mmCIF file of C-alpha atoms and ligand atoms in Angstrom:
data_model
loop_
_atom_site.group_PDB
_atom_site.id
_atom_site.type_symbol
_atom_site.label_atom_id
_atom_site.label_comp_id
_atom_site.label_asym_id
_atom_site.label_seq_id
_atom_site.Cartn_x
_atom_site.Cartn_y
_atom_site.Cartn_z
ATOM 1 C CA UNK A 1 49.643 97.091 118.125
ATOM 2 C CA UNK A 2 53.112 96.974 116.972
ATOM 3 C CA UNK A 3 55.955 99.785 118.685
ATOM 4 C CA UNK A 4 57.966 101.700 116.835
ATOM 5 C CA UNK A 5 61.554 102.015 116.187
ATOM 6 C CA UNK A 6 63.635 104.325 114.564
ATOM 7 C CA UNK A 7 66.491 102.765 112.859
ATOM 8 C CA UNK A 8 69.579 104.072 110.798
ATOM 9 C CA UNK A 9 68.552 103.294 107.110
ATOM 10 C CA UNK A 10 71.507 101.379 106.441
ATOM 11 C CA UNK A 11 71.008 98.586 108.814
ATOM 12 C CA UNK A 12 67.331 98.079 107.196
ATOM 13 C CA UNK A 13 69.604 97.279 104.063
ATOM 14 C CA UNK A 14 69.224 100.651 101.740
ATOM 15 C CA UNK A 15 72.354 101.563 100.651
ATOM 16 C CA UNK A 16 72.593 105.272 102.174
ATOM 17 C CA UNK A 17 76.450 104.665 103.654
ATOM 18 C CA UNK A 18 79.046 107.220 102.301
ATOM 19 C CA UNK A 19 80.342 104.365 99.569
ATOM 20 C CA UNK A 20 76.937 103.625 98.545
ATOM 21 C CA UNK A 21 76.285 99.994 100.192
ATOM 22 C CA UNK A 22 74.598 99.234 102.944
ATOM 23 C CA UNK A 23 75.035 97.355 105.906
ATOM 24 C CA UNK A 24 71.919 95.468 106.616
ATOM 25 C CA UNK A 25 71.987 93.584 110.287
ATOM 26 C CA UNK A 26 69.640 90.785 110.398
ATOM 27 C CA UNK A 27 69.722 91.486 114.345
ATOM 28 C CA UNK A 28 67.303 94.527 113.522
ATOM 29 C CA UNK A 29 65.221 93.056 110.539
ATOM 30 C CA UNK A 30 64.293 90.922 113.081
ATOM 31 C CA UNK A 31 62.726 92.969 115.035
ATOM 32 C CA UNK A 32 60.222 93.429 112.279
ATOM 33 C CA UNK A 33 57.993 90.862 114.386
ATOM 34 C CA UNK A 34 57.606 93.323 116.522
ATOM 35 C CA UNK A 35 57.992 96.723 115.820
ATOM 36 C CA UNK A 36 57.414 99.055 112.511
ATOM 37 C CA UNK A 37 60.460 99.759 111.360
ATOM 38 C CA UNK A 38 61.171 103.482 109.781
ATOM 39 C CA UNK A 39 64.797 103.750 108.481
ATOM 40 C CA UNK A 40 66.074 106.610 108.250
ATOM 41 C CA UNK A 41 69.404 108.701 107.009
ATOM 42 C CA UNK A 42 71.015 111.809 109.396
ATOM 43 C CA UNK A 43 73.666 112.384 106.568
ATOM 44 C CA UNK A 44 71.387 112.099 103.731
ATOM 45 C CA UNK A 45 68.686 114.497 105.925
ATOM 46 C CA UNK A 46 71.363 116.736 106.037
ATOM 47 C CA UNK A 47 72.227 117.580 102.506
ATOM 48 C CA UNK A 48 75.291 115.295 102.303
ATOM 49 C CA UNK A 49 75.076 113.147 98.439
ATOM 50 C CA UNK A 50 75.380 108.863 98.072
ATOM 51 C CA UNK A 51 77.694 108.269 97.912
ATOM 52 C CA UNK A 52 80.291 110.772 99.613
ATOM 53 C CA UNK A 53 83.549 111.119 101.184
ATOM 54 C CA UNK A 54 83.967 109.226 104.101
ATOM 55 C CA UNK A 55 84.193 111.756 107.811
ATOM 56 C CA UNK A 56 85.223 111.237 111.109
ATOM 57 C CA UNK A 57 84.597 114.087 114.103
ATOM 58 C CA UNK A 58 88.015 115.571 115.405
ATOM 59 C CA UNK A 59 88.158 117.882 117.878
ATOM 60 C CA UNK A 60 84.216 118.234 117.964
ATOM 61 C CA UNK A 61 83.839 119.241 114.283
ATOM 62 C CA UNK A 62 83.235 116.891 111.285
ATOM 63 C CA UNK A 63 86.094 116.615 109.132
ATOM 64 C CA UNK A 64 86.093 114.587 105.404
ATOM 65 C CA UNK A 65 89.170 112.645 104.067
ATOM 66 C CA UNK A 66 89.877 115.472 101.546
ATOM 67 C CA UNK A 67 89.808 117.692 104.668
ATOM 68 C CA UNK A 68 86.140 119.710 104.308
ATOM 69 C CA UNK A 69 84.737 121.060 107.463
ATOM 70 C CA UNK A 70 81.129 119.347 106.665
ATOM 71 C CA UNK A 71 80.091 119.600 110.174
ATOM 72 C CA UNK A 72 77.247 121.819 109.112
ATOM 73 C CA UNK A 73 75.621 118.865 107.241
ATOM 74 C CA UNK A 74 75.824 116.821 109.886
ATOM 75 C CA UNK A 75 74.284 118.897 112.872
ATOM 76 C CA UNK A 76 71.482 120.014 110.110
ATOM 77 C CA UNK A 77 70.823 115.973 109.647
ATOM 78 C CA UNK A 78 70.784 115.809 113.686
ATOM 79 C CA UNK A 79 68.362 118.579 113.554
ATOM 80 C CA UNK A 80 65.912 116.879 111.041
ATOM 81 C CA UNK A 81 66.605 113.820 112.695
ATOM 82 C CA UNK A 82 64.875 114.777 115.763
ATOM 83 C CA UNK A 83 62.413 116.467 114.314
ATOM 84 C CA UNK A 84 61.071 113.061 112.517
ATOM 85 C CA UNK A 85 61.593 111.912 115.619
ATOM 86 C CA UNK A 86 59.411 114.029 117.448
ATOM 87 C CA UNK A 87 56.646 113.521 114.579
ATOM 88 C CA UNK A 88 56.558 109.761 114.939
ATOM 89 C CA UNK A 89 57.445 109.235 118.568
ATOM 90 C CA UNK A 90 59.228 105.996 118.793
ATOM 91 C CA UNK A 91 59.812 104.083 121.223
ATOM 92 C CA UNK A 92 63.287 102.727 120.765
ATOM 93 C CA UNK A 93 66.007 104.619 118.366
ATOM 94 C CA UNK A 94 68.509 101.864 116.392
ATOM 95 C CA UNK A 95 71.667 103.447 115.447
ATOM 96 C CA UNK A 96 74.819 102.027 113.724
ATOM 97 C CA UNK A 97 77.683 102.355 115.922
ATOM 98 C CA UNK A 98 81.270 103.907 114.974
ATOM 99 C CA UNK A 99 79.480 106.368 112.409
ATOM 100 C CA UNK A 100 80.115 109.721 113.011
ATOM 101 C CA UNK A 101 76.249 110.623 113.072
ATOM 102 C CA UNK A 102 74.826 106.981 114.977
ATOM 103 C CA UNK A 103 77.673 106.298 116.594
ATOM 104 C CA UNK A 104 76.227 105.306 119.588
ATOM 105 C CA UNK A 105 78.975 104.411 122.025
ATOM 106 C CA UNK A 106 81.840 104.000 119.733
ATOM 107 C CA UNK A 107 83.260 106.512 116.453
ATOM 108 C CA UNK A 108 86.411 106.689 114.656
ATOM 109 C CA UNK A 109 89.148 108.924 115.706
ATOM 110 C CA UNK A 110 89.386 110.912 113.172
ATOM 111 C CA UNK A 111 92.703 109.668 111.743
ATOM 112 C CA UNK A 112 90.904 107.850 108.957
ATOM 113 C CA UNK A 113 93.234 105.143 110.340
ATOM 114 C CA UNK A 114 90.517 102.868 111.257
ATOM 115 C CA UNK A 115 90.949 103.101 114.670
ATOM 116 C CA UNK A 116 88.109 103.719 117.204
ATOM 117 C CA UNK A 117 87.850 105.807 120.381
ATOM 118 C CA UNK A 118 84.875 106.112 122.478
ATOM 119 C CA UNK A 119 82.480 108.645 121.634
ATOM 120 C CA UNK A 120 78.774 109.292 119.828
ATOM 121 C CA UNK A 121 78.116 110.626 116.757
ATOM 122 C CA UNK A 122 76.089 114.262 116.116
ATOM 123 C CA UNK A 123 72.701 112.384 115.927
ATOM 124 C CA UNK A 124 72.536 109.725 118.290
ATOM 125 C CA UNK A 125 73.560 112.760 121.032
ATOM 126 C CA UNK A 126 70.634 114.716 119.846
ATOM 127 C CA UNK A 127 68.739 111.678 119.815
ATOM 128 C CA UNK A 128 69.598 110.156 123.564
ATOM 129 C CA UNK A 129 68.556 113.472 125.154
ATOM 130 C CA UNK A 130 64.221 112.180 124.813
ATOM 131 C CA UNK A 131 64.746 108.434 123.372
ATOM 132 C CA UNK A 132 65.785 105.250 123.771
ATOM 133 C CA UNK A 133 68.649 104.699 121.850
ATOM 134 C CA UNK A 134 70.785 101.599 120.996
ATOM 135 C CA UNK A 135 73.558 100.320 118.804
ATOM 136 C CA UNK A 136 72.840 97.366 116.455
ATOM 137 C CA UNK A 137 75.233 95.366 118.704
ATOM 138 C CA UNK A 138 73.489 95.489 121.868
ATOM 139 C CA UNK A 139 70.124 94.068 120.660
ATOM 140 C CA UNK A 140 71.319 90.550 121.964
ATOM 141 C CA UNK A 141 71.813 92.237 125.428
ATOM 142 C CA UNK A 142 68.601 93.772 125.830
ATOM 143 C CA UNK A 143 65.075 93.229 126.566
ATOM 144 C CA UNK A 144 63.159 95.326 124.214
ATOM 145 C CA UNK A 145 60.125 93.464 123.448
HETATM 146 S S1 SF4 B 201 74.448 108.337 108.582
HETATM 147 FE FE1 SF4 B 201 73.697 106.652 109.851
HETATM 148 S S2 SF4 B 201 71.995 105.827 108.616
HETATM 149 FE FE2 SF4 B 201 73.205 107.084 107.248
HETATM 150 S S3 SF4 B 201 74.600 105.633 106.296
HETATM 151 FE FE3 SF4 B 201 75.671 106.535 108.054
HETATM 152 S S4 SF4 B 201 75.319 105.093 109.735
HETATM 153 FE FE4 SF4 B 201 73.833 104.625 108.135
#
């Protein structure tokens, strides 16, 4: 029987990213061979449109470029996140780094300058505290089959 993994909708290829593409990582379709795949969206879970205006965390709370506190949306998409979670139990968690929700290791500094700090976004901290949880860049470094 195949495992499953949880994995941020975008990298399946469904355009759910805040400018309405997607940003589909053949390093996870891959691992269709052997696991079910279930994509899902924090931002989209928690109330936030497709597309929207692009975020970054400052000083803890979630900040967009026109300068909206939408940190609400995002620790409500966390919530629901973990809930699904909970529901389908899987056994790894897929998350794409830098985001402000799956940011995983790495997330923007909140400058909207493009530059990146370390740091995790709201989900993939909710997420880390019972799972498994990787970026989509260190599939190549680990054993998860
Ligand atoms: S919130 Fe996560 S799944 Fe949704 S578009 Fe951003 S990185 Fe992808």
């Amino acid at each position: 029987m195949k495992k499953i993994a949880l994995i941020s909708a975008c990298l399946l290829g469904l355009p759910t990213r805040y400018d309405g593409l997607a940003k589909a990582d053949q390093r996870v379709l891959d691992l269709k061979e052997h696991y079910v795949l279930v994509p899902f969206c924090p931002e989209q879970l928690g109330g936030l449109s497709t597309p929207r205006k692009p975020a970054e965390i400052r000083d803890e709370k979630v900040i967009n470029i026109a300068g909206e506190d939408v940190t609400f949306h995002f620790i409500r998409g966390a919530e629901i996140s973990l809930d699904i979670a909970g529901k389908i139990k899987p056994d790894i968690v897929i998350l794409k780094e830098n985001s402000p929700s799956c940011g995983v290791h790495s997330i923007y500094d909140g400058s909207f300058s493009g530059k990146k700090i370390p740091g995790e976004g709201y989900t993939a901290k909710f997420l880390k505290q019972n799972y498994q949880v990787f970026s989509e860049d260190e599939l190549a470094n680990i054993k998860i089959f």
